[in-house]
Coordinates of C-alpha atoms and ligand atoms in Angstrom, one line a residue:
M1 CA 139.1 111.1 92.3
S2 CA 140.1 113.7 94.9
D3 CA 136.5 115.2 95.3
I4 CA 135.2 111.9 96.7
R5 CA 138.2 111.1 99.2
D6 CA 137.0 111.4 102.8
K7 CA 133.5 112.5 101.8
V8 CA 130.9 111.1 104.2
V9 CA 128.2 109.3 102.3
I10 CA 125.0 107.8 103.5
I11 CA 123.1 105.4 101.2
T12 CA 119.7 104.1 101.7
G13 CA 118.5 100.7 100.5
A14 CA 122.2 99.4 100.3
S15 CA 121.4 95.8 101.3
S16 CA 121.2 94.7 97.5
G17 CA 121.3 95.7 94.0
I18 CA 122.3 99.2 93.1
G19 CA 122.8 100.6 96.6
E20 CA 125.2 97.8 97.5
A21 CA 127.3 98.5 94.3
V22 CA 127.2 102.3 95.0
A23 CA 128.5 101.7 98.4
K24 CA 131.3 99.5 97.1
A25 CA 132.3 101.9 94.4
L26 CA 132.3 105.1 96.6
A27 CA 134.2 103.4 99.4
S28 CA 136.8 102.2 96.9
E29 CA 137.3 105.9 95.9
G30 CA 138.0 106.8 99.5
A31 CA 134.5 107.9 100.7
K32 CA 133.4 107.1 104.3
V33 CA 130.1 105.2 103.6
V34 CA 127.2 104.5 106.0
V35 CA 124.8 102.0 104.6
G36 CA 121.2 101.5 105.7
A37 CA 118.2 99.1 105.0
R38 CA 116.1 96.8 106.9
R39 CA 118.0 93.6 106.3
T40 CA 120.9 94.3 108.6
E41 CA 122.7 90.9 108.2
R42 CA 123.2 91.8 104.7
L43 CA 124.5 95.3 105.5
E44 CA 127.0 93.7 108.0
T45 CA 128.4 91.5 105.3
L46 CA 128.9 94.6 103.0
V47 CA 130.5 96.6 105.7
R48 CA 133.0 93.5 106.5
D49 CA 133.7 93.3 102.7
I50 CA 134.4 97.1 102.3
N51 CA 136.4 97.4 105.5
A52 CA 138.4 94.3 104.6
S53 CA 139.4 95.8 101.2
G54 CA 140.7 98.9 102.9
G55 CA 137.6 101.1 102.9
L56 CA 135.7 102.7 105.7
A57 CA 132.1 101.7 106.2
A58 CA 129.4 101.3 108.9
A59 CA 125.8 100.1 108.9
R60 CA 122.6 100.9 110.7
A61 CA 119.1 99.5 110.4
L62 CA 116.8 101.8 108.5
D63 CA 113.3 102.0 107.5
V64 CA 112.9 105.0 105.0
T65 CA 109.3 105.2 105.7
N66 CA 110.0 106.5 109.3
L67 CA 111.2 110.0 109.6
E68 CA 112.8 109.5 113.1
D69 CA 114.5 106.4 111.9
M70 CA 116.1 108.3 108.9
Q71 CA 117.1 111.2 111.2
S72 CA 118.8 108.5 113.7
F73 CA 120.5 107.1 110.5
A74 CA 122.0 110.5 109.5
D75 CA 122.9 111.3 113.1
F76 CA 124.7 107.9 113.4
A77 CA 126.6 108.7 110.4
E78 CA 127.8 112.1 111.8
K79 CA 128.8 110.5 115.0
E80 CA 130.8 107.7 113.2
F81 CA 132.5 109.8 110.5
G82 CA 131.5 113.5 110.6
A83 CA 128.9 115.7 108.9
V84 CA 127.1 114.1 106.0
D85 CA 128.4 115.4 102.6
V86 CA 126.3 113.2 100.3
I87 CA 123.1 111.3 100.6
V88 CA 122.0 108.7 98.0
N89 CA 118.4 108.3 98.4
N90 CA 118.2 104.8 96.6
A91 CA 115.8 102.7 98.5
G92 CA 112.7 101.7 96.5
V93 CA 110.2 99.0 95.7
M94 CA 108.4 98.2 92.5
P95 CA 105.3 95.8 92.9
L96 CA 103.9 96.4 89.5
S97 CA 100.2 95.7 88.7
P98 CA 97.5 97.0 86.5
L99 CA 95.4 99.6 88.4
A100 CA 92.2 97.5 87.9
S101 CA 93.8 94.9 90.1
L102 CA 93.2 97.4 93.1
K103 CA 96.4 96.4 94.9
V104 CA 95.9 99.4 97.2
D105 CA 98.4 98.3 99.8
E106 CA 101.1 98.0 97.2
W107 CA 100.3 101.4 95.9
N108 CA 100.8 102.7 99.3
R109 CA 103.8 100.8 99.9
M110 CA 105.4 102.5 96.8
I111 CA 104.3 105.8 97.8
D112 CA 105.7 105.3 101.2
V113 CA 109.1 104.1 100.2
N114 CA 109.7 105.6 96.9
I115 CA 108.4 109.2 97.7
R116 CA 108.2 109.7 101.3
G117 CA 111.4 107.8 101.9
V118 CA 113.2 110.3 99.5
L119 CA 111.6 113.2 101.3
H120 CA 112.6 111.8 104.7
G121 CA 116.2 111.5 103.4
I122 CA 116.1 115.2 102.2
A123 CA 114.6 116.2 105.6
A124 CA 117.5 114.5 107.5
V125 CA 120.3 116.1 105.8
I126 CA 119.1 119.5 104.3
P127 CA 119.4 121.5 107.6
G128 CA 123.1 120.6 108.3
M129 CA 123.9 121.1 104.7
T130 CA 122.4 124.5 104.5
V131 CA 124.3 125.5 107.6
R132 CA 127.5 124.5 106.2
G133 CA 126.7 125.7 102.7
S134 CA 127.6 122.5 100.9
G135 CA 126.2 119.1 100.3
H136 CA 124.9 116.8 97.6
V137 CA 121.7 115.0 97.4
I138 CA 121.3 112.1 95.0
N139 CA 117.9 110.6 94.3
V140 CA 117.7 107.4 92.2
A141 CA 114.5 107.8 90.1
S142 CA 114.2 105.5 86.9
I143 CA 113.4 105.6 83.2
G144 CA 110.0 105.2 84.8
A145 CA 110.3 109.0 85.6
H146 CA 110.3 109.7 82.1
A147 CA 107.6 107.4 80.5
V148 CA 104.8 105.4 81.7
T149 CA 104.1 101.9 80.7
P150 CA 101.1 99.5 81.6
T151 CA 101.2 97.9 85.1
A152 CA 103.7 100.7 86.1
A153 CA 101.3 103.7 86.6
V154 CA 101.8 104.0 90.3
Y155 CA 105.5 103.1 90.3
C156 CA 106.2 105.5 87.5
A157 CA 104.0 108.1 89.3
T158 CA 106.3 107.8 92.3
K159 CA 109.4 108.2 90.1
Y160 CA 108.0 111.2 88.3
A161 CA 107.4 112.5 91.9
V162 CA 111.3 111.9 92.8
W163 CA 112.3 113.7 89.5
A164 CA 110.0 116.8 90.5
I165 CA 111.2 116.8 94.2
S166 CA 114.9 116.7 93.0
D167 CA 114.5 119.5 90.4
G168 CA 112.6 121.6 92.9
L169 CA 115.4 121.0 95.6
R170 CA 118.0 122.0 92.9
Q171 CA 116.3 125.2 92.0
E172 CA 115.9 126.2 95.6
N173 CA 119.5 125.8 96.5
D174 CA 122.6 127.5 95.2
K175 CA 125.2 125.6 97.2
I176 CA 123.8 122.2 97.6
R177 CA 124.2 120.0 94.6
V178 CA 121.1 117.7 93.3
T179 CA 121.5 114.8 91.1
T180 CA 118.8 112.5 89.6
I181 CA 119.9 109.2 88.5
S182 CA 117.6 107.4 86.2
P183 CA 118.4 103.8 85.6
G184 CA 117.0 101.6 82.8
V185 CA 116.7 97.8 83.7
V186 CA 119.4 96.7 86.1
E187 CA 120.1 93.3 87.6
S188 CA 118.8 93.4 91.2
E189 CA 116.1 92.0 93.5
L190 CA 113.7 94.8 92.6
A191 CA 111.1 92.7 90.6
D192 CA 110.9 90.0 93.2
S193 CA 108.2 92.0 94.9
I194 CA 105.7 91.9 92.1
S195 CA 102.8 89.8 93.2
D196 CA 100.8 90.4 90.0
E197 CA 101.3 87.5 87.7
R198 CA 101.1 89.5 84.5
G199 CA 103.4 92.2 85.8
R200 CA 106.0 89.5 87.0
N201 CA 106.0 87.8 83.6
E202 CA 106.3 90.8 81.5
M203 CA 109.2 92.2 83.9
K204 CA 111.0 88.7 83.6
E205 CA 111.0 89.2 79.7
F206 CA 112.0 92.9 79.9
R207 CA 114.8 92.1 82.2
R208 CA 116.6 89.8 80.1
I209 CA 118.7 92.9 78.8
A210 CA 119.5 94.1 82.4
I211 CA 122.8 95.7 83.0
K212 CA 124.9 95.3 86.0
P213 CA 124.4 97.6 89.2
D214 CA 127.9 98.8 88.8
A215 CA 126.8 100.8 85.7
I216 CA 124.7 102.9 87.9
A217 CA 127.3 103.1 90.6
R218 CA 129.9 104.4 88.2
A219 CA 127.4 107.2 87.1
I220 CA 127.2 108.2 90.8
V221 CA 130.9 108.1 91.3
Y222 CA 131.0 110.6 88.2
A223 CA 128.6 113.0 89.7
V224 CA 130.1 113.1 93.2
S225 CA 133.5 113.3 91.8
Q226 CA 132.9 116.7 90.3
P227 CA 134.2 120.0 91.8
A228 CA 131.6 121.7 94.2
D229 CA 130.5 124.3 91.5
V230 CA 129.6 121.5 89.0
D231 CA 126.1 120.1 89.4
V232 CA 125.5 116.8 87.4
S233 CA 121.7 117.3 87.5
E234 CA 120.6 114.2 85.8
I235 CA 122.0 111.0 84.3
I236 CA 119.9 108.2 82.5
V237 CA 121.8 105.0 82.2
R238 CA 119.9 102.3 80.4
P239 CA 121.0 99.1 78.5
T240 CA 122.1 99.7 74.9
A241 CA 119.5 97.2 73.8
S242 CA 116.5 99.1 75.7
P243 CA 113.7 100.2 73.4
F244 CA 112.4 102.4 76.2
Ligands
LIG301 P1 116.8 96.0 95.2 O1 115.4 95.4 95.4 O2 117.8 95.1 94.9 O3 117.1 97.1 96.3 C1 116.1 97.8 96.8 C2 116.8 98.3 98.2 O4 115.7 99.1 98.9 C3 117.0 97.2 99.1 O5 118.4 97.3 99.7 C4 115.9 97.1 100.2 O6 116.6 96.9 101.4 C5 115.8 98.7 100.2 N1 114.4 99.1 100.9 C6 113.1 98.6 100.4 N2 112.1 99.1 101.2 C7 113.0 99.8 102.1 C8 112.5 100.6 103.4 N3 111.3 100.6 103.8 N4 113.5 101.0 104.2 C9 114.8 101.0 103.8 N5 115.2 100.3 102.7 C10 114.4 99.8 101.9 O7 116.5 96.9 93.8 P2 117.5 98.0 93.0 O8 118.8 97.8 93.6 O9 117.1 97.8 91.6 O10 116.7 99.3 93.5 C11 117.5 100.5 93.9 C12 116.6 101.7 93.3 O11 116.9 101.8 91.9 C13 115.1 101.8 93.6 O12 114.8 103.1 94.0 C14 114.6 101.5 92.3 O13 113.3 102.1 92.0 C15 115.6 102.1 91.3 N6 115.6 101.5 89.9 C16 116.0 100.2 89.7 C17 115.9 99.7 88.3 C18 116.2 98.3 88.1 O14 115.9 97.9 86.9 N7 116.7 97.5 89.0 C19 115.5 100.6 87.3 C20 115.2 101.9 87.7 C21 115.2 102.2 88.9 P3 115.7 96.1 102.6 O15 114.7 95.2 102.0 O16 116.8 95.3 103.3 O17 115.2 97.1 103.5

């Protein structure tokens, strides 16, 4: 896939699940990947694996809720490998609960990570991409950006926001590509943060049909591999058995 080789790609939330799979898939196509998250020991293992199999990767600690941290992450990538061609805003949390549980701290955490984190990622790369007249912003939303379910009101709200931010960014730019990836249920650690018992039990049942993170990584590889004048604006990837 010639349009991926040597591209500099930064990926948030790459210490597990979808982000980790995306890093491996893009590196195996010849991209230079920089991975960020808070669990740095996991990132170091990922970088070792990628480099050992002939890829090129580097890691840096990242908390997406902090704008300066995000800027340092993008600056680090530029110093290591050159100007950032692609950002994958993937970091996210999903502590589901009914609104009546008033888990306000968890609502705020979803807003901080899932919305502010994506905006911080955009802020860190858009100035450089605008000057260069090229770049690709990939935001990981969810099928929760298309429909709301009980216990997921705030999570879905954050993903509707990601969808809106992505489409607004796309409309405002004629040289920067913008892609929204909306996964259905995927095997990962995402549901581990659910503190509400009802939400956790419902999710356990729902996640039986989960597909592998590599299914999402392949969709991202497809979007990045297109020529510069082709914007894959949105892909929904869900389990065949998913009713939602
Ligand atoms: P995981 O929980 O496996 O991965 C989430 C990643 O986000 C981790 O690497 C975690 O790293 C990172 N993260 C969380 N908070 C922060 C933070 N403050 N700063 C930096 N990184 C952070 O779940 P998934 O791989 O499933 O999730 C990836 C994305 O896919 C999310 O946006 C999620 O909403 C979306 N999604 C997932 C679906 C699924 O069924 N799995 C379905 C639809 C969408 P660390 O804790 O080390 O910081």
